[in-house]
Tab-separated table of C-alpha atoms in Angstrom:
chain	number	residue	atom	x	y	z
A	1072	UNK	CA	144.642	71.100	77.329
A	1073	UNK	CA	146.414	74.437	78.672
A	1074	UNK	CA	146.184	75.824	74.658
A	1075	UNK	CA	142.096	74.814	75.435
A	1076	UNK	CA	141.851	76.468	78.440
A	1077	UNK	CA	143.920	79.621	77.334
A	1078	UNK	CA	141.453	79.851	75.109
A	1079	UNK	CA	138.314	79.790	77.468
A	1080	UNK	CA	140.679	81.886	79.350
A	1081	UNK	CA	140.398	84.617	76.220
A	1082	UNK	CA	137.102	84.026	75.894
A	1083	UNK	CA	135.507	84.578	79.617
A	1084	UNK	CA	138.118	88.194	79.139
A	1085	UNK	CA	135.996	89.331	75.944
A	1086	UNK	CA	132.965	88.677	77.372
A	1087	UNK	CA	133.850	90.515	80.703
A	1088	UNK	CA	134.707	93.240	78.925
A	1089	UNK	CA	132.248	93.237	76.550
A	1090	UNK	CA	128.967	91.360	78.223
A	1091	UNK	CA	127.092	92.216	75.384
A	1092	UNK	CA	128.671	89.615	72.724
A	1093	UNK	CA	126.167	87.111	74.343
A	1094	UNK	CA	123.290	89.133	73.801
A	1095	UNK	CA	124.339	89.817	70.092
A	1096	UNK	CA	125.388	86.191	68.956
A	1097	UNK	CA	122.058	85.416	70.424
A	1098	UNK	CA	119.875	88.080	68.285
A	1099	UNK	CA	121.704	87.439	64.990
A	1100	UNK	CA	120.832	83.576	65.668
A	1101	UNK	CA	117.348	84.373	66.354
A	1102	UNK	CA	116.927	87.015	63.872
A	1103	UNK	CA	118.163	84.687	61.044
A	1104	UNK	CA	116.048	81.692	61.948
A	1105	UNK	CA	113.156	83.625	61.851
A	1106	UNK	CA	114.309	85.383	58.468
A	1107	UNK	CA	114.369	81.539	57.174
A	1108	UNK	CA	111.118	80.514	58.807
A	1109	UNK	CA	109.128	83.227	58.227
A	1110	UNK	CA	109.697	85.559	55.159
A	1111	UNK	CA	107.485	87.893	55.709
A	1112	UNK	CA	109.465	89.012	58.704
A	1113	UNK	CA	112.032	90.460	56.055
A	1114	UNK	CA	109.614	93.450	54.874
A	1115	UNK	CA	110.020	97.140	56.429
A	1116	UNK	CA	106.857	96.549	58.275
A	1117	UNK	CA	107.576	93.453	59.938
A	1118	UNK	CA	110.578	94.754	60.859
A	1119	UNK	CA	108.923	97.977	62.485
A	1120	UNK	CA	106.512	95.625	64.569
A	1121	UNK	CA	109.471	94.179	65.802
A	1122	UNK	CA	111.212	97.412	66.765
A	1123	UNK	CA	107.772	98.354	68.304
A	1124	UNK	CA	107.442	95.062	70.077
A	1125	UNK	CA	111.130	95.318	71.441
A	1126	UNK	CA	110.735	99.029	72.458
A	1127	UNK	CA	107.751	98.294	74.870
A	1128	UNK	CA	110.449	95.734	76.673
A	1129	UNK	CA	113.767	97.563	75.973
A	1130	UNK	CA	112.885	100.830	78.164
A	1131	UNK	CA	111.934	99.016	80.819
A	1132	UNK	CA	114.837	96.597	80.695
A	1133	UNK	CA	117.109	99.673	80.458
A	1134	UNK	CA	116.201	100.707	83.577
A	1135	UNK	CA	116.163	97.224	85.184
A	1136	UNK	CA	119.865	96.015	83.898
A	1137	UNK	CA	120.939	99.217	85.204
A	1138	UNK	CA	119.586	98.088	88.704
A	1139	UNK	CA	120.878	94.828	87.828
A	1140	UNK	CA	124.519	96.003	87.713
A	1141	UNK	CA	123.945	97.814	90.711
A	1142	UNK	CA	123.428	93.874	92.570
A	1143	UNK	CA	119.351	94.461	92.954
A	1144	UNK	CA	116.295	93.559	91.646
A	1145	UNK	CA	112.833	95.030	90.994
A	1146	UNK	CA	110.040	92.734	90.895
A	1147	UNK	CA	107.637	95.513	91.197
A	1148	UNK	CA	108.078	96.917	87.706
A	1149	UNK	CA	105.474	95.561	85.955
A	1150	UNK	CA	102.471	96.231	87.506
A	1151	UNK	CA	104.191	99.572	88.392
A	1152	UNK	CA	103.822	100.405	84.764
A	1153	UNK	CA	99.778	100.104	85.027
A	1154	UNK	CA	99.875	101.471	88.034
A	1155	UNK	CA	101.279	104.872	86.835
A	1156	UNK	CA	98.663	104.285	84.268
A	1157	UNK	CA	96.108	103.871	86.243
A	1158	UNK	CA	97.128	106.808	88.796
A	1159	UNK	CA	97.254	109.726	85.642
A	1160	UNK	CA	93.869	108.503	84.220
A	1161	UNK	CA	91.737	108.611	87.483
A	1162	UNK	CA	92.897	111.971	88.523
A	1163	UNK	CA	92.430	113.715	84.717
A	1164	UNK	CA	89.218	111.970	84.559
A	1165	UNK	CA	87.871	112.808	88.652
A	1166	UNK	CA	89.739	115.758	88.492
A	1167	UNK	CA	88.881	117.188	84.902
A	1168	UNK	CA	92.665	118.101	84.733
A	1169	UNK	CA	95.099	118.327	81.724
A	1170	UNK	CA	96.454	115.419	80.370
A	1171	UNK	CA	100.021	116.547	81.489
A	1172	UNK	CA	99.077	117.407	84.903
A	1173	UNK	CA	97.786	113.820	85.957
A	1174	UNK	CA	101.038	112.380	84.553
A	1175	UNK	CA	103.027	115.213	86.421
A	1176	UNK	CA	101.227	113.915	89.369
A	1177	UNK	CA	101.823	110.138	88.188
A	1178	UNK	CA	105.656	110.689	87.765
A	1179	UNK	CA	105.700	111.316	91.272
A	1180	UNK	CA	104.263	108.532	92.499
A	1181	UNK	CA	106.400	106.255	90.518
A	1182	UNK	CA	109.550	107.841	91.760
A	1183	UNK	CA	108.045	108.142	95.076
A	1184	UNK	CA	107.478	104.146	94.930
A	1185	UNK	CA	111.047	103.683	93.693
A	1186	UNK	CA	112.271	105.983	96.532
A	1187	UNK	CA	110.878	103.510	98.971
A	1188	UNK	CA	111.567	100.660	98.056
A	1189	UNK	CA	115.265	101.542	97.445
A	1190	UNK	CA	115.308	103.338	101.279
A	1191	UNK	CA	113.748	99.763	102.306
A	1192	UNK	CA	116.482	97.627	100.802
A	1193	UNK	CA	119.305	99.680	101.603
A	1194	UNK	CA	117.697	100.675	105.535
A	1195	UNK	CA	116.541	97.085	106.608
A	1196	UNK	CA	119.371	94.676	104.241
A	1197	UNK	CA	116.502	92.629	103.216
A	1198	UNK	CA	116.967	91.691	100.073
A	1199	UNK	CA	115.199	93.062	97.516
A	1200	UNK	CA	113.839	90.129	96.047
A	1201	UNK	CA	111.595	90.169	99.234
A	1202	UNK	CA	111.108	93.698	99.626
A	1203	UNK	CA	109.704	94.628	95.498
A	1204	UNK	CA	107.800	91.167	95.768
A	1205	UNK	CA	105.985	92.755	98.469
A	1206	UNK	CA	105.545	95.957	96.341
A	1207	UNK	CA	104.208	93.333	93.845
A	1208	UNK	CA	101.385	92.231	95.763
A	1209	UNK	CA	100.711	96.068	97.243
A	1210	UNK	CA	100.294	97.552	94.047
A	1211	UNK	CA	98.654	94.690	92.619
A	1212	UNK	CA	95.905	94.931	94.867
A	1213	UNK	CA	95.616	98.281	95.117
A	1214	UNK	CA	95.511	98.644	91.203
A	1215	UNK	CA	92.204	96.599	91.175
A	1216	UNK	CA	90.401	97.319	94.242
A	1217	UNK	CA	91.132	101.338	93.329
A	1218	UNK	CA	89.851	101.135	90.524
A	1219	UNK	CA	86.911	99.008	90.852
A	1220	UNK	CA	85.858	101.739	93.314
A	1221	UNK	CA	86.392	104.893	91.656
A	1222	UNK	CA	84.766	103.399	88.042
A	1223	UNK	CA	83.081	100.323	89.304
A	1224	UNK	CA	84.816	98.638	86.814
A	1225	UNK	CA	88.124	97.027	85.705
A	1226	UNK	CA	89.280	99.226	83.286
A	1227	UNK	CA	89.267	103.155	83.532
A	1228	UNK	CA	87.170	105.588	81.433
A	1229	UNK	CA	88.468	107.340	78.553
A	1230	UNK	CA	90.125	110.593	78.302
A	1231	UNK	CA	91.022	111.715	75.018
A	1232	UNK	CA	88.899	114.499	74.798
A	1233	UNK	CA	90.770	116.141	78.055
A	1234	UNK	CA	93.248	118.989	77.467
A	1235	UNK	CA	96.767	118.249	76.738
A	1236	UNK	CA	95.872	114.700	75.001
A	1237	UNK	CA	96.966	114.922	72.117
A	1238	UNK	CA	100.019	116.878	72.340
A	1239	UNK	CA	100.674	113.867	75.214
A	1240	UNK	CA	100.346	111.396	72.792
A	1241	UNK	CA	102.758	112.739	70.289
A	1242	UNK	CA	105.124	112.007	72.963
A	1243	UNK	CA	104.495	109.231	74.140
A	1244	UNK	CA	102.834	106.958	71.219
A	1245	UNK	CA	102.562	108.777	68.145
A	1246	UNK	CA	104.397	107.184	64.891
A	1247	UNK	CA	106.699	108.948	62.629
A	1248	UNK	CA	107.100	107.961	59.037
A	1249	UNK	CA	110.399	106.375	57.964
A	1250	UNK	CA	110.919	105.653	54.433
A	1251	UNK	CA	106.997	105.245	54.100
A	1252	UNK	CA	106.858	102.947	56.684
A	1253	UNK	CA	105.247	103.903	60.061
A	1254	UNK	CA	107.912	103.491	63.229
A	1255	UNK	CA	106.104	103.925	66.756
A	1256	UNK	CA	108.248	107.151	68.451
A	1257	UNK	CA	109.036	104.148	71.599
A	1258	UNK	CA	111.331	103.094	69.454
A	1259	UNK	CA	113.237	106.570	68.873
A	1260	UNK	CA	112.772	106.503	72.844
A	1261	UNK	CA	114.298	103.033	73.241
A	1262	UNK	CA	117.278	104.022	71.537
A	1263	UNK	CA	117.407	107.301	73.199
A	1264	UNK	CA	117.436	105.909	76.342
A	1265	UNK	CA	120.057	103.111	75.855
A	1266	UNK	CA	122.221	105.865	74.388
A	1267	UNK	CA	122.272	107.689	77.643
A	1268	UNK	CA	122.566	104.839	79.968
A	1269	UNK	CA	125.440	103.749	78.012
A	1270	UNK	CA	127.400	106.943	78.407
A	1271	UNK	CA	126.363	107.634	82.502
A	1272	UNK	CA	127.662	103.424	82.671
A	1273	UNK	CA	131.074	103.962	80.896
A	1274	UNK	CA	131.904	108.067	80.860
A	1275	UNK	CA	130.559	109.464	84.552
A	1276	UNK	CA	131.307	108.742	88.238
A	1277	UNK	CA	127.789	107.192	88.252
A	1278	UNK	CA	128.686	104.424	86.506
A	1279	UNK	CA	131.583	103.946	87.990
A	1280	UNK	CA	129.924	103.490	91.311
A	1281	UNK	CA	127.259	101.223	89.912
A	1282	UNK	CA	129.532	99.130	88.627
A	1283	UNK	CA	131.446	99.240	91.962
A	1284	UNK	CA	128.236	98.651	94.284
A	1285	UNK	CA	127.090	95.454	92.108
A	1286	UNK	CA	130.565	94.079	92.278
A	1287	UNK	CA	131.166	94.450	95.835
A	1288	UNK	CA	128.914	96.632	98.179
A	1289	UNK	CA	131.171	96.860	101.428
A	1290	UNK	CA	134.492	97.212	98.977
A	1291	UNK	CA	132.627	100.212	97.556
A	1292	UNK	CA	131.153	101.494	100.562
A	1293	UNK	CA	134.717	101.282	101.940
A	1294	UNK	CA	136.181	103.211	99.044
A	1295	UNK	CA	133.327	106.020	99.820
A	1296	UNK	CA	130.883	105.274	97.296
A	1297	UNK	CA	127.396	106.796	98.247
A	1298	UNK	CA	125.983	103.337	98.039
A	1299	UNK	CA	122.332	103.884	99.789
A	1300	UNK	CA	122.437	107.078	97.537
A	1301	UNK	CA	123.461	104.553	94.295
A	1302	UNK	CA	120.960	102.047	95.376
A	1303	UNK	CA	117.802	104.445	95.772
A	1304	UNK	CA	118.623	106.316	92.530
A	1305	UNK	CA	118.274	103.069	90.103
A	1306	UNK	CA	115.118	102.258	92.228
A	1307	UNK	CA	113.926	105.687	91.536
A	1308	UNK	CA	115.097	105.127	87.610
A	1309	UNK	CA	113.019	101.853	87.519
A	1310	UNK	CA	110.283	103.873	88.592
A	1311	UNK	CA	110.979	106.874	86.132
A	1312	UNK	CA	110.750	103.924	83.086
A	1313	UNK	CA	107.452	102.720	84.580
A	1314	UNK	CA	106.214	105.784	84.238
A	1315	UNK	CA	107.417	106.141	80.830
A	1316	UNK	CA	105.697	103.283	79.764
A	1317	UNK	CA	102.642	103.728	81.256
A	1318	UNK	CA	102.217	106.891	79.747
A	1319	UNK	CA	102.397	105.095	76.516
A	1320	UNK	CA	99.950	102.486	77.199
A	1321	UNK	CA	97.433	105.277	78.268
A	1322	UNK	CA	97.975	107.751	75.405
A	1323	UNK	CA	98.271	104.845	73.110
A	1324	UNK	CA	94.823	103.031	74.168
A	1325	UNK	CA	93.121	105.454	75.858
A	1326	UNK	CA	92.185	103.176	78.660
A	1327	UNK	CA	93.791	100.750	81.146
A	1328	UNK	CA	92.868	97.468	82.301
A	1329	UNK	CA	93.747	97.443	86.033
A	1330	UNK	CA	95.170	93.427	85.842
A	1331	UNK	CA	97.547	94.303	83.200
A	1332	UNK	CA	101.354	94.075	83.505
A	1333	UNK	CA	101.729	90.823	85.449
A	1334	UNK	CA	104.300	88.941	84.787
A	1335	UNK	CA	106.122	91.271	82.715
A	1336	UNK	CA	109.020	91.907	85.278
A	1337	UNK	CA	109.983	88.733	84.734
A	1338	UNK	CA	110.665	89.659	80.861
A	1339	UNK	CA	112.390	92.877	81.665
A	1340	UNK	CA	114.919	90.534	83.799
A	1341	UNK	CA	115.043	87.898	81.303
A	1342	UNK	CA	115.812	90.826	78.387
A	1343	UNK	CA	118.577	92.173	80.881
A	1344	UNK	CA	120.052	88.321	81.497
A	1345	UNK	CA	120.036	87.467	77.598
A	1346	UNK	CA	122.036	90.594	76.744
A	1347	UNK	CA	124.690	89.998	79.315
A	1348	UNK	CA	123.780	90.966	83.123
A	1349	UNK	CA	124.692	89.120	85.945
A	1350	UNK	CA	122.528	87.759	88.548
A	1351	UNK	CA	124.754	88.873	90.717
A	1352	UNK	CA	125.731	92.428	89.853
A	1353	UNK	CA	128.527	94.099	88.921
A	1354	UNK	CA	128.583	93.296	84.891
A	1355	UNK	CA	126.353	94.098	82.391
A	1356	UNK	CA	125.675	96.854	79.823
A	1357	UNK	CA	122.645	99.025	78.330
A	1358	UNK	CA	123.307	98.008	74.603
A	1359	UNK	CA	123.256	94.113	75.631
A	1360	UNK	CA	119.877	94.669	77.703
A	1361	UNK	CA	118.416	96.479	74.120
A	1362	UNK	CA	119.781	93.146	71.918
A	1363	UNK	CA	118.155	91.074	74.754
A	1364	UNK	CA	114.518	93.073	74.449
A	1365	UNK	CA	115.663	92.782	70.542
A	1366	UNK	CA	115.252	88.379	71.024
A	1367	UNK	CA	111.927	88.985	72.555
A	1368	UNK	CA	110.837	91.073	69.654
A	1369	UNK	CA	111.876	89.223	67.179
A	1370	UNK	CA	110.478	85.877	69.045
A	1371	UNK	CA	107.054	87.391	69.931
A	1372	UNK	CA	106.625	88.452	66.438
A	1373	UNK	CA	108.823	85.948	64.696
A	1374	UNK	CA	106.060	83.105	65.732
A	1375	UNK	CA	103.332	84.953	64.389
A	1376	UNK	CA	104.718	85.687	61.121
A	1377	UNK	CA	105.450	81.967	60.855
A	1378	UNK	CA	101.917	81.450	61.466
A	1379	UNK	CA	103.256	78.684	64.590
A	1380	UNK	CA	100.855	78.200	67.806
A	1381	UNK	CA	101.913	81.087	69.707
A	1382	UNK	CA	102.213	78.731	72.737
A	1383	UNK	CA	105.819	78.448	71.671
A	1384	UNK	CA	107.012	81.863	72.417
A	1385	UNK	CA	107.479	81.676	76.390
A	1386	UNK	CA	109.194	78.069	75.494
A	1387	UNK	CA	111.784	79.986	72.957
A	1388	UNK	CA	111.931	82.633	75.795
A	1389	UNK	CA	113.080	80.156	78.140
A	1390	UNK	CA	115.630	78.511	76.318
A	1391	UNK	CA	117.477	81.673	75.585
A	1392	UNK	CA	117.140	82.480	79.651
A	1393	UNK	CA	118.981	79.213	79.777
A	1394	UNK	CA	121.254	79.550	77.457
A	1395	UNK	CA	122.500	83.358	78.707
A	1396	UNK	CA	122.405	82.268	82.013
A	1397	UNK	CA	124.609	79.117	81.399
A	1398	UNK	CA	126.911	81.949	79.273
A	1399	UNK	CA	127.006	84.075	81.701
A	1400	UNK	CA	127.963	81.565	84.891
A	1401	UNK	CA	130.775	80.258	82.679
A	1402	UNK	CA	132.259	83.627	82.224
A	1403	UNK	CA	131.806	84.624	85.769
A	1404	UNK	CA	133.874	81.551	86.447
A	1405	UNK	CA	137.581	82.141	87.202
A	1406	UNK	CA	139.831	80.467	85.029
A	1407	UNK	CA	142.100	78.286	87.965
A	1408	UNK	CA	138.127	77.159	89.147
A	1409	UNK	CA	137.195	75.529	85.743
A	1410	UNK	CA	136.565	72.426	85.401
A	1411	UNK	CA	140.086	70.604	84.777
A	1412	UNK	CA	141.567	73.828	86.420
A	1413	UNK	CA	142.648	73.088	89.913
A	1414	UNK	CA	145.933	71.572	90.443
């Protein structure tokens, strides 16, 4: 029994260390039950609709693992994304601006949104849960009644014959040819992105105080980490990647629906959880939270290729919630507290 729980002992270590391993035995699982099921996910282009379909989760999960480590979360994310939408289409449109000026304007709101809810969590010690729910409903609400009165409508007017359009969209949602096969430029973004966050998480001071924040607040605060300035920052970053994505949606459709994004905080979190953050803060990575928007991708798509009843894909998604967050509560156990430990 002490060889067996030497063992687990090892094992919680590797995946403290390296809280990604979860996330990555889970997308090679997933990615080679779907290469069974359905064949046609093996082709370039399959595999590009994947990368696409895990890119429009990945940024946003980035950003929201980040604030995971950091002990908060952000339930306010996904309608944020329309909302920053929303925000730079009204104003080019009412305005008659360029395209880059309403999403110069919409960048500002988004970090502006971030800002305050950050300055609420870290002012008033209610917990964020409460504080970005309340976001939630704001923006929500404003999102649709906004709209419905500037356009009279649900969804906003187009815009792609303002200035700056279609230099926009090469940034945001153009495709680049890879081999012959067409790759969305979110993807080169994605990766991009979890490139950076993973050097700021393991090479700079800022990482080092996320890190210490999510693990213990008053320990940090104690040891003179800025933590209101920590807190407020990955808020503000949340934001930034709302923006992001927004921007894409609009230069990539042209138009917003002002109900969309609903429900999709829920998969940033659950992309974060599956590649290796804790509830809790204080552990996590940006390469796990990319193999956790991978599963999604590959799930989302996966069904379709098999040609199954689509219905299945939030079921699939909740069993590998389950699974990473059984994972990661038995590595955040301490060895002498296991089951069978205690003397």
């Amino acid at each position: 029994m002490s060889a067996a729980r030497s063992v687990a002992a090892a094992g919680r270590r590797r995946m403290n260390r390296h809280p990604e391993l979860a996330g990555l035995v889970g997308a090679v699982l997933v990615v080679a039950a779907f290469a069974v099921a359905a064949p046609a996910m093996r082709s370039f282009e399959a595999v590009s609709t994947v990368l696409y379909a895990s890119s429009t989760i990945g940024i946003m999960a980035v950003a929201v693992g980040l604030l995971m480590i950091g002990g908060e979360f952000d339930l306010s994310s996904g309608v944020a994304v329309t909302s920053t939408a929303l925000a730079a289409t009204m104003l080019n449109y009412n305005f008659w601006l360029n395209s880059w000026v309403g999403a110069g304007l919409s960048l500002l709101l988004a970090l502006g949104v971030g800002a305050w809810n950050g300055f609420l969590v870290t002012r008033t010690g209610i917990p964020s849960f409460l504080i970005t729910l309340a976001s939630f409903l704001m923006l929500q609400g404003l999102n649709l009644a906004l709209t419905k009165a500037v356009t009279g409508q649900v969804a906003t007017p187009i815009i792609s014959d303002m200035e700056g359009f279609g230099s926009a969209r090469a940034v945001f949602a153009s495709e680049i040819s890879v081999g012959g096969v067409q790759v969305r430029v979110t993807v080169l973004w994605w990766l991009l992105f979890v490139a950076l966050a993973t050097v700021v998480l393991l090479r700079t001071r800022w990482g080092n105080w996320i890190f210490a924040v999510g693990g213990d607040e008053s320990a940090a605060r104690a040891c003179g980490v800025p933590v209101r300035r920590v807190k407020i920052g990955l808020f503000m970053l949340v934001g930034f990647a709302a923006w992001f994505m927004g921007m894409h949606n609009l230069f990539a459709f042209d138009s917003v629906q002002a109900g969309q994004g609903v429900g999709n905080e829920f998969l940033y979190i659950i992309a974060a959880v599956i590649g290796g953050c804790a509830l809790t803060g204080g552990r996590g990575s940006a390469v796990g939270t990319a193999l956790g928007a991978l599963v999604f991708g590959v799930i989302n798509q996966g069904i379709v290729y098999a040609g199954w009843n689509p219905d299945w894909f939030k079921f699939f998604l909740g069993g590998m919630l389950l699974l990473a967050v059984l994972s990661n509560t038995a590595v955040g156990t301490p060895a002498g507290l296991a089951k069978g430990g205690a003397r």
